[in-house]
C-alpha cells in the first residue's frame, strides 16, 4: 500500500518497538498529524475478553472532560411533554412514528445519536435492522433509553461518547481533535480508559488491557504502555 510523503515523514518520528507513556504519546500524535484539516484523535483499545460471550461484553458511555470537538446531531423519539422537553434541551430532531417512517422510506440518517423514552422502544424496535448495524440503536446501558431526555441530550451535546467492543474485541473511540493540545487529549484519554477498566466483566480472565494505540485521522498509530494504565 502506497503512503504519501507526509505519512512517511510522520512514521519516522515514531519508534515502532517502543511503548510510550500517555503524555509522550499525546505529544507525538499531534506532531504526526500533518493533514490540512483538524484531525480527530482516536484511541483503539484491545481487550482480553471474548465478545462472543454475553458475560464478557464491554459497553457503556462517558462524558469526556473536554468533549469531542465535533458537533453531534441528536434524534429523540418521544411524544407529548417529553417531546417538548427534548426540543427545549436542544435536540436536532424530535418525533415518533413520523421519524420511523422517514428513516424507513427515505433511508434518512442525518443524525449521530438516537435517544428514546422507554415507552417508544416498541416503535423504535422496528428500526433495529437499520439502526443496529450502524451502532445507532438506543440502549439503557448507554443512557440513551431514558425518561430524562434533557440530561441525555445535554450530555451528548457536551461530548458524551459510547464505547463498545467490536467483533475483534477492540474498542474504537474518538478522544478529541489535534487542536485540543496534548493535555486535553490526555485528560479525555485517561477518562475513557478509566471507564473501560471500571467496566471490566467479572468473567474476563488474564490480562485485560492487551494493547492501546492512539492515532490521528491520517497519522500512524502510536502504542501506549498499557501496563501503566491499570
mmCIF file of C-alpha atoms in Angstrom:
data_model
loop_
_atom_site.group_PDB
_atom_site.id
_atom_site.type_symbol
_atom_site.label_atom_id
_atom_site.label_comp_id
_atom_site.label_asym_id
_atom_site.label_seq_id
_atom_site.Cartn_x
_atom_site.Cartn_y
_atom_site.Cartn_z
ATOM 1 C CA UNK A 1 0.000 0.000 0.000
ATOM 2 C CA UNK A 2 1.479 3.327 -1.030
ATOM 3 C CA UNK A 3 1.575 6.020 1.651
ATOM 4 C CA UNK A 4 2.144 9.721 0.960
ATOM 5 C CA UNK A 5 5.269 11.648 1.874
ATOM 6 C CA UNK A 6 3.628 13.326 4.895
ATOM 7 C CA UNK A 7 2.682 9.951 6.338
ATOM 8 C CA UNK A 8 6.180 8.574 5.741
ATOM 9 C CA UNK A 9 7.696 11.635 7.450
ATOM 10 C CA UNK A 10 5.354 11.069 10.407
ATOM 11 C CA UNK A 11 6.316 7.397 10.702
ATOM 12 C CA UNK A 12 9.972 8.400 11.097
ATOM 13 C CA UNK A 13 9.069 10.256 14.311
ATOM 14 C CA UNK A 14 7.826 7.063 15.958
ATOM 15 C CA UNK A 15 9.836 4.197 17.415
ATOM 16 C CA UNK A 16 7.677 1.189 16.405
ATOM 17 C CA UNK A 17 9.282 -1.054 19.032
ATOM 18 C CA UNK A 18 8.513 1.328 21.891
ATOM 19 C CA UNK A 19 5.536 1.548 24.231
ATOM 20 C CA UNK A 20 5.067 5.230 25.040
ATOM 21 C CA UNK A 21 3.871 6.906 28.216
ATOM 22 C CA UNK A 22 0.494 8.603 27.725
ATOM 23 C CA UNK A 23 1.859 12.162 27.849
ATOM 24 C CA UNK A 24 4.580 11.400 25.262
ATOM 25 C CA UNK A 25 2.051 9.631 23.025
ATOM 26 C CA UNK A 26 -0.239 12.674 23.009
ATOM 27 C CA UNK A 27 2.642 14.988 22.070
ATOM 28 C CA UNK A 28 3.570 12.603 19.259
ATOM 29 C CA UNK A 29 0.036 12.195 17.919
ATOM 30 C CA UNK A 30 -0.081 15.987 17.483
ATOM 31 C CA UNK A 31 3.353 16.097 15.808
ATOM 32 C CA UNK A 32 2.447 13.309 13.374
ATOM 33 C CA UNK A 33 -0.881 14.874 12.327
ATOM 34 C CA UNK A 34 0.082 16.701 9.162
ATOM 35 C CA UNK A 35 -3.230 16.996 7.306
ATOM 36 C CA UNK A 36 -4.597 20.404 6.312
ATOM 37 C CA UNK A 37 -7.727 19.865 8.455
ATOM 38 C CA UNK A 38 -8.123 19.473 12.222
ATOM 39 C CA UNK A 39 -7.706 15.720 12.535
ATOM 40 C CA UNK A 40 -9.664 13.624 15.018
ATOM 41 C CA UNK A 41 -7.584 11.665 17.525
ATOM 42 C CA UNK A 42 -8.809 8.141 18.249
ATOM 43 C CA UNK A 43 -7.975 5.527 20.852
ATOM 44 C CA UNK A 44 -8.053 1.833 19.919
ATOM 45 C CA UNK A 45 -8.134 -0.430 22.972
ATOM 46 C CA UNK A 46 -7.771 -4.205 22.529
ATOM 47 C CA UNK A 47 -9.178 -6.162 25.469
ATOM 48 C CA UNK A 48 -8.517 -9.656 26.777
ATOM 49 C CA UNK A 49 -12.157 -10.702 26.557
ATOM 50 C CA UNK A 50 -14.275 -12.675 24.107
ATOM 51 C CA UNK A 51 -17.108 -10.540 22.724
ATOM 52 C CA UNK A 52 -18.977 -13.662 21.574
ATOM 53 C CA UNK A 53 -19.921 -14.346 25.203
ATOM 54 C CA UNK A 54 -22.693 -12.254 26.741
ATOM 55 C CA UNK A 55 -20.904 -12.153 30.127
ATOM 56 C CA UNK A 56 -17.786 -10.660 28.527
ATOM 57 C CA UNK A 57 -19.394 -7.708 26.770
ATOM 58 C CA UNK A 58 -17.893 -4.299 27.488
ATOM 59 C CA UNK A 59 -20.182 -1.398 26.731
ATOM 60 C CA UNK A 60 -21.025 1.938 28.278
ATOM 61 C CA UNK A 61 -20.845 5.682 27.849
ATOM 62 C CA UNK A 62 -18.829 8.524 29.301
ATOM 63 C CA UNK A 63 -18.852 12.312 29.022
ATOM 64 C CA UNK A 64 -15.312 13.300 28.007
ATOM 65 C CA UNK A 65 -13.995 16.187 30.163
ATOM 66 C CA UNK A 66 -13.277 18.324 27.087
ATOM 67 C CA UNK A 67 -15.876 16.915 24.680
ATOM 68 C CA UNK A 68 -15.030 15.504 21.257
ATOM 69 C CA UNK A 69 -14.679 18.721 19.269
ATOM 70 C CA UNK A 70 -17.440 17.506 16.972
ATOM 71 C CA UNK A 71 -20.948 18.914 16.853
ATOM 72 C CA UNK A 72 -23.325 15.992 17.276
ATOM 73 C CA UNK A 73 -26.833 15.744 15.833
ATOM 74 C CA UNK A 74 -29.278 14.131 18.255
ATOM 75 C CA UNK A 75 -32.570 12.491 17.288
ATOM 76 C CA UNK A 76 -35.088 11.863 20.088
ATOM 77 C CA UNK A 77 -38.057 9.510 19.868
ATOM 78 C CA UNK A 78 -40.618 10.888 22.319
ATOM 79 C CA UNK A 79 -44.141 12.251 22.431
ATOM 80 C CA UNK A 80 -46.208 14.719 24.418
ATOM 81 C CA UNK A 81 -44.410 16.617 27.210
ATOM 82 C CA UNK A 82 -41.250 14.529 26.715
ATOM 83 C CA UNK A 83 -41.062 15.631 23.072
ATOM 84 C CA UNK A 84 -41.356 19.266 24.209
ATOM 85 C CA UNK A 85 -38.635 18.639 26.788
ATOM 86 C CA UNK A 86 -36.297 17.174 24.160
ATOM 87 C CA UNK A 87 -36.921 20.148 21.899
ATOM 88 C CA UNK A 88 -36.160 22.577 24.733
ATOM 89 C CA UNK A 89 -32.944 20.689 25.547
ATOM 90 C CA UNK A 90 -31.663 21.296 22.019
ATOM 91 C CA UNK A 91 -32.342 18.005 20.252
ATOM 92 C CA UNK A 92 -31.948 18.361 16.473
ATOM 93 C CA UNK A 93 -34.898 16.119 15.604
ATOM 94 C CA UNK A 94 -37.857 15.049 17.760
ATOM 95 C CA UNK A 95 -40.751 12.813 16.759
ATOM 96 C CA UNK A 96 -42.260 9.335 16.879
ATOM 97 C CA UNK A 97 -43.886 7.380 14.024
ATOM 98 C CA UNK A 98 -43.188 10.211 11.570
ATOM 99 C CA UNK A 99 -39.432 9.788 12.074
ATOM 100 C CA UNK A 100 -39.660 5.985 11.919
ATOM 101 C CA UNK A 101 -41.365 6.302 8.532
ATOM 102 C CA UNK A 102 -38.846 8.887 7.311
ATOM 103 C CA UNK A 103 -35.947 6.558 8.161
ATOM 104 C CA UNK A 104 -37.687 3.541 6.604
ATOM 105 C CA UNK A 105 -38.915 5.178 3.414
ATOM 106 C CA UNK A 106 -36.152 7.722 2.715
ATOM 107 C CA UNK A 107 -33.167 5.839 4.159
ATOM 108 C CA UNK A 108 -32.565 9.040 6.155
ATOM 109 C CA UNK A 109 -29.669 9.093 8.618
ATOM 110 C CA UNK A 110 -28.835 12.759 9.159
ATOM 111 C CA UNK A 111 -28.097 12.220 12.866
ATOM 112 C CA UNK A 112 -25.291 10.823 15.057
ATOM 113 C CA UNK A 113 -27.050 9.630 18.230
ATOM 114 C CA UNK A 114 -30.551 8.323 18.931
ATOM 115 C CA UNK A 115 -32.313 8.779 22.280
ATOM 116 C CA UNK A 116 -35.697 7.264 23.126
ATOM 117 C CA UNK A 117 -38.073 7.263 26.063
ATOM 118 C CA UNK A 118 -38.838 3.679 27.263
ATOM 119 C CA UNK A 119 -42.442 3.863 26.008
ATOM 120 C CA UNK A 120 -41.153 4.480 22.468
ATOM 121 C CA UNK A 121 -38.907 1.409 22.293
ATOM 122 C CA UNK A 122 -41.701 -0.713 20.783
ATOM 123 C CA UNK A 123 -41.803 1.698 17.853
ATOM 124 C CA UNK A 124 -38.025 2.161 17.668
ATOM 125 C CA UNK A 125 -37.585 -1.637 17.712
ATOM 126 C CA UNK A 126 -38.944 -1.725 14.166
ATOM 127 C CA UNK A 127 -35.788 0.083 13.103
ATOM 128 C CA UNK A 128 -33.479 -2.444 14.751
ATOM 129 C CA UNK A 129 -32.278 -3.859 11.430
ATOM 130 C CA UNK A 130 -31.175 -0.460 10.136
ATOM 131 C CA UNK A 131 -30.086 1.278 13.354
ATOM 132 C CA UNK A 132 -28.339 -1.755 14.877
ATOM 133 C CA UNK A 133 -25.592 -2.252 12.264
ATOM 134 C CA UNK A 134 -24.820 1.483 12.363
ATOM 135 C CA UNK A 135 -24.438 1.392 16.163
ATOM 136 C CA UNK A 136 -27.369 3.829 16.489
ATOM 137 C CA UNK A 137 -29.843 1.695 18.432
ATOM 138 C CA UNK A 138 -30.695 3.344 21.787
ATOM 139 C CA UNK A 139 -29.794 1.270 24.852
ATOM 140 C CA UNK A 140 -30.335 1.685 28.617
ATOM 141 C CA UNK A 141 -26.631 0.805 29.175
ATOM 142 C CA UNK A 142 -25.508 3.788 27.133
ATOM 143 C CA UNK A 143 -28.072 6.050 28.819
ATOM 144 C CA UNK A 144 -29.930 6.585 25.552
ATOM 145 C CA UNK A 145 -33.157 4.872 26.669
ATOM 146 C CA UNK A 146 -34.344 7.184 29.415
ATOM 147 C CA UNK A 147 -37.173 9.346 30.713
ATOM 148 C CA UNK A 148 -34.638 12.093 31.486
ATOM 149 C CA UNK A 149 -34.306 13.302 27.907
ATOM 150 C CA UNK A 150 -32.959 16.688 28.999
ATOM 151 C CA UNK A 151 -29.984 15.084 30.737
ATOM 152 C CA UNK A 152 -29.387 12.686 27.833
ATOM 153 C CA UNK A 153 -29.379 15.445 25.203
ATOM 154 C CA UNK A 154 -27.238 17.772 27.341
ATOM 155 C CA UNK A 155 -24.619 15.077 27.989
ATOM 156 C CA UNK A 156 -24.422 14.045 24.336
ATOM 157 C CA UNK A 157 -24.036 17.661 23.241
ATOM 158 C CA UNK A 158 -21.328 18.116 25.919
ATOM 159 C CA UNK A 159 -19.231 15.291 24.467
ATOM 160 C CA UNK A 160 -20.676 12.005 25.691
ATOM 161 C CA UNK A 161 -19.347 9.047 23.746
ATOM 162 C CA UNK A 162 -20.375 5.422 23.737
ATOM 163 C CA UNK A 163 -17.741 2.718 23.873
ATOM 164 C CA UNK A 164 -18.394 -0.880 22.867
ATOM 165 C CA UNK A 165 -16.437 -3.909 21.744
ATOM 166 C CA UNK A 166 -16.337 -4.771 18.075
ATOM 167 C CA UNK A 167 -16.122 -8.384 16.822
ATOM 168 C CA UNK A 168 -12.338 -8.344 17.178
ATOM 169 C CA UNK A 169 -12.548 -7.338 20.873
ATOM 170 C CA UNK A 170 -11.358 -3.789 20.191
ATOM 171 C CA UNK A 171 -12.953 -0.539 21.360
ATOM 172 C CA UNK A 172 -12.540 2.395 18.940
ATOM 173 C CA UNK A 173 -13.316 5.865 20.325
ATOM 174 C CA UNK A 174 -12.614 9.492 19.429
ATOM 175 C CA UNK A 175 -10.861 11.414 22.212
ATOM 176 C CA UNK A 176 -10.846 14.868 20.626
ATOM 177 C CA UNK A 177 -9.183 16.915 17.911
ATOM 178 C CA UNK A 178 -5.494 17.644 17.305
ATOM 179 C CA UNK A 179 -6.223 21.323 18.056
ATOM 180 C CA UNK A 180 -7.121 20.385 21.678
ATOM 181 C CA UNK A 181 -3.424 20.127 22.546
ATOM 182 C CA UNK A 182 -1.691 17.303 24.434
ATOM 183 C CA UNK A 183 -3.095 17.980 27.907
ATOM 184 C CA UNK A 184 -6.785 17.984 26.953
ATOM 185 C CA UNK A 185 -6.302 14.872 24.817
ATOM 186 C CA UNK A 186 -4.587 13.201 27.754
ATOM 187 C CA UNK A 187 -7.458 14.148 30.100
ATOM 188 C CA UNK A 188 -10.015 12.686 27.675
ATOM 189 C CA UNK A 189 -7.945 9.553 27.089
ATOM 190 C CA UNK A 190 -7.489 8.960 30.833
ATOM 191 C CA UNK A 191 -11.245 9.347 31.404
ATOM 192 C CA UNK A 192 -12.031 6.841 28.634
ATOM 193 C CA UNK A 193 -9.510 4.233 29.805
ATOM 194 C CA UNK A 194 -10.731 4.657 33.395
ATOM 195 C CA UNK A 195 -14.303 3.914 32.288
ATOM 196 C CA UNK A 196 -13.233 0.874 30.246
ATOM 197 C CA UNK A 197 -11.202 -0.531 33.165
ATOM 198 C CA UNK A 198 -14.152 0.024 35.503
ATOM 199 C CA UNK A 199 -16.410 -1.853 33.063
ATOM 200 C CA UNK A 200 -14.209 -4.982 33.187
ATOM 201 C CA UNK A 201 -16.518 -8.019 33.207
ATOM 202 C CA UNK A 202 -16.030 -10.426 36.133
ATOM 203 C CA UNK A 203 -15.785 -13.250 33.567
ATOM 204 C CA UNK A 204 -12.674 -11.668 31.986
ATOM 205 C CA UNK A 205 -9.550 -13.706 32.759
ATOM 206 C CA UNK A 206 -5.882 -12.835 32.416
ATOM 207 C CA UNK A 207 -4.578 -9.547 31.061
ATOM 208 C CA UNK A 208 -7.486 -7.158 30.433
ATOM 209 C CA UNK A 209 -5.813 -4.304 28.542
ATOM 210 C CA UNK A 210 -3.958 -6.115 25.753
ATOM 211 C CA UNK A 211 -2.876 -3.166 23.639
ATOM 212 C CA UNK A 212 -3.663 0.534 23.426
ATOM 213 C CA UNK A 213 -2.954 2.639 20.341
ATOM 214 C CA UNK A 214 -3.696 6.303 19.618
ATOM 215 C CA UNK A 215 -3.754 7.733 16.132
ATOM 216 C CA UNK A 216 -4.937 10.821 14.269
ATOM 217 C CA UNK A 217 -7.211 10.530 11.204
ATOM 218 C CA UNK A 218 -4.342 10.473 8.692
ATOM 219 C CA UNK A 219 -1.425 9.689 11.004
ATOM 220 C CA UNK A 220 0.308 6.470 12.070
ATOM 221 C CA UNK A 221 -0.562 4.525 15.226
ATOM 222 C CA UNK A 222 1.353 5.159 18.454
ATOM 223 C CA UNK A 223 1.470 2.344 21.022
ATOM 224 C CA UNK A 224 0.918 3.240 24.667
ATOM 225 C CA UNK A 225 2.349 1.279 27.587
ATOM 226 C CA UNK A 226 -0.878 -0.381 28.752
ATOM 227 C CA UNK A 227 0.805 -1.788 31.893
ATOM 228 C CA UNK A 228 0.770 1.724 33.356
ATOM 229 C CA UNK A 229 -2.922 2.268 32.671
ATOM 230 C CA UNK A 230 -4.458 -0.007 35.315
#
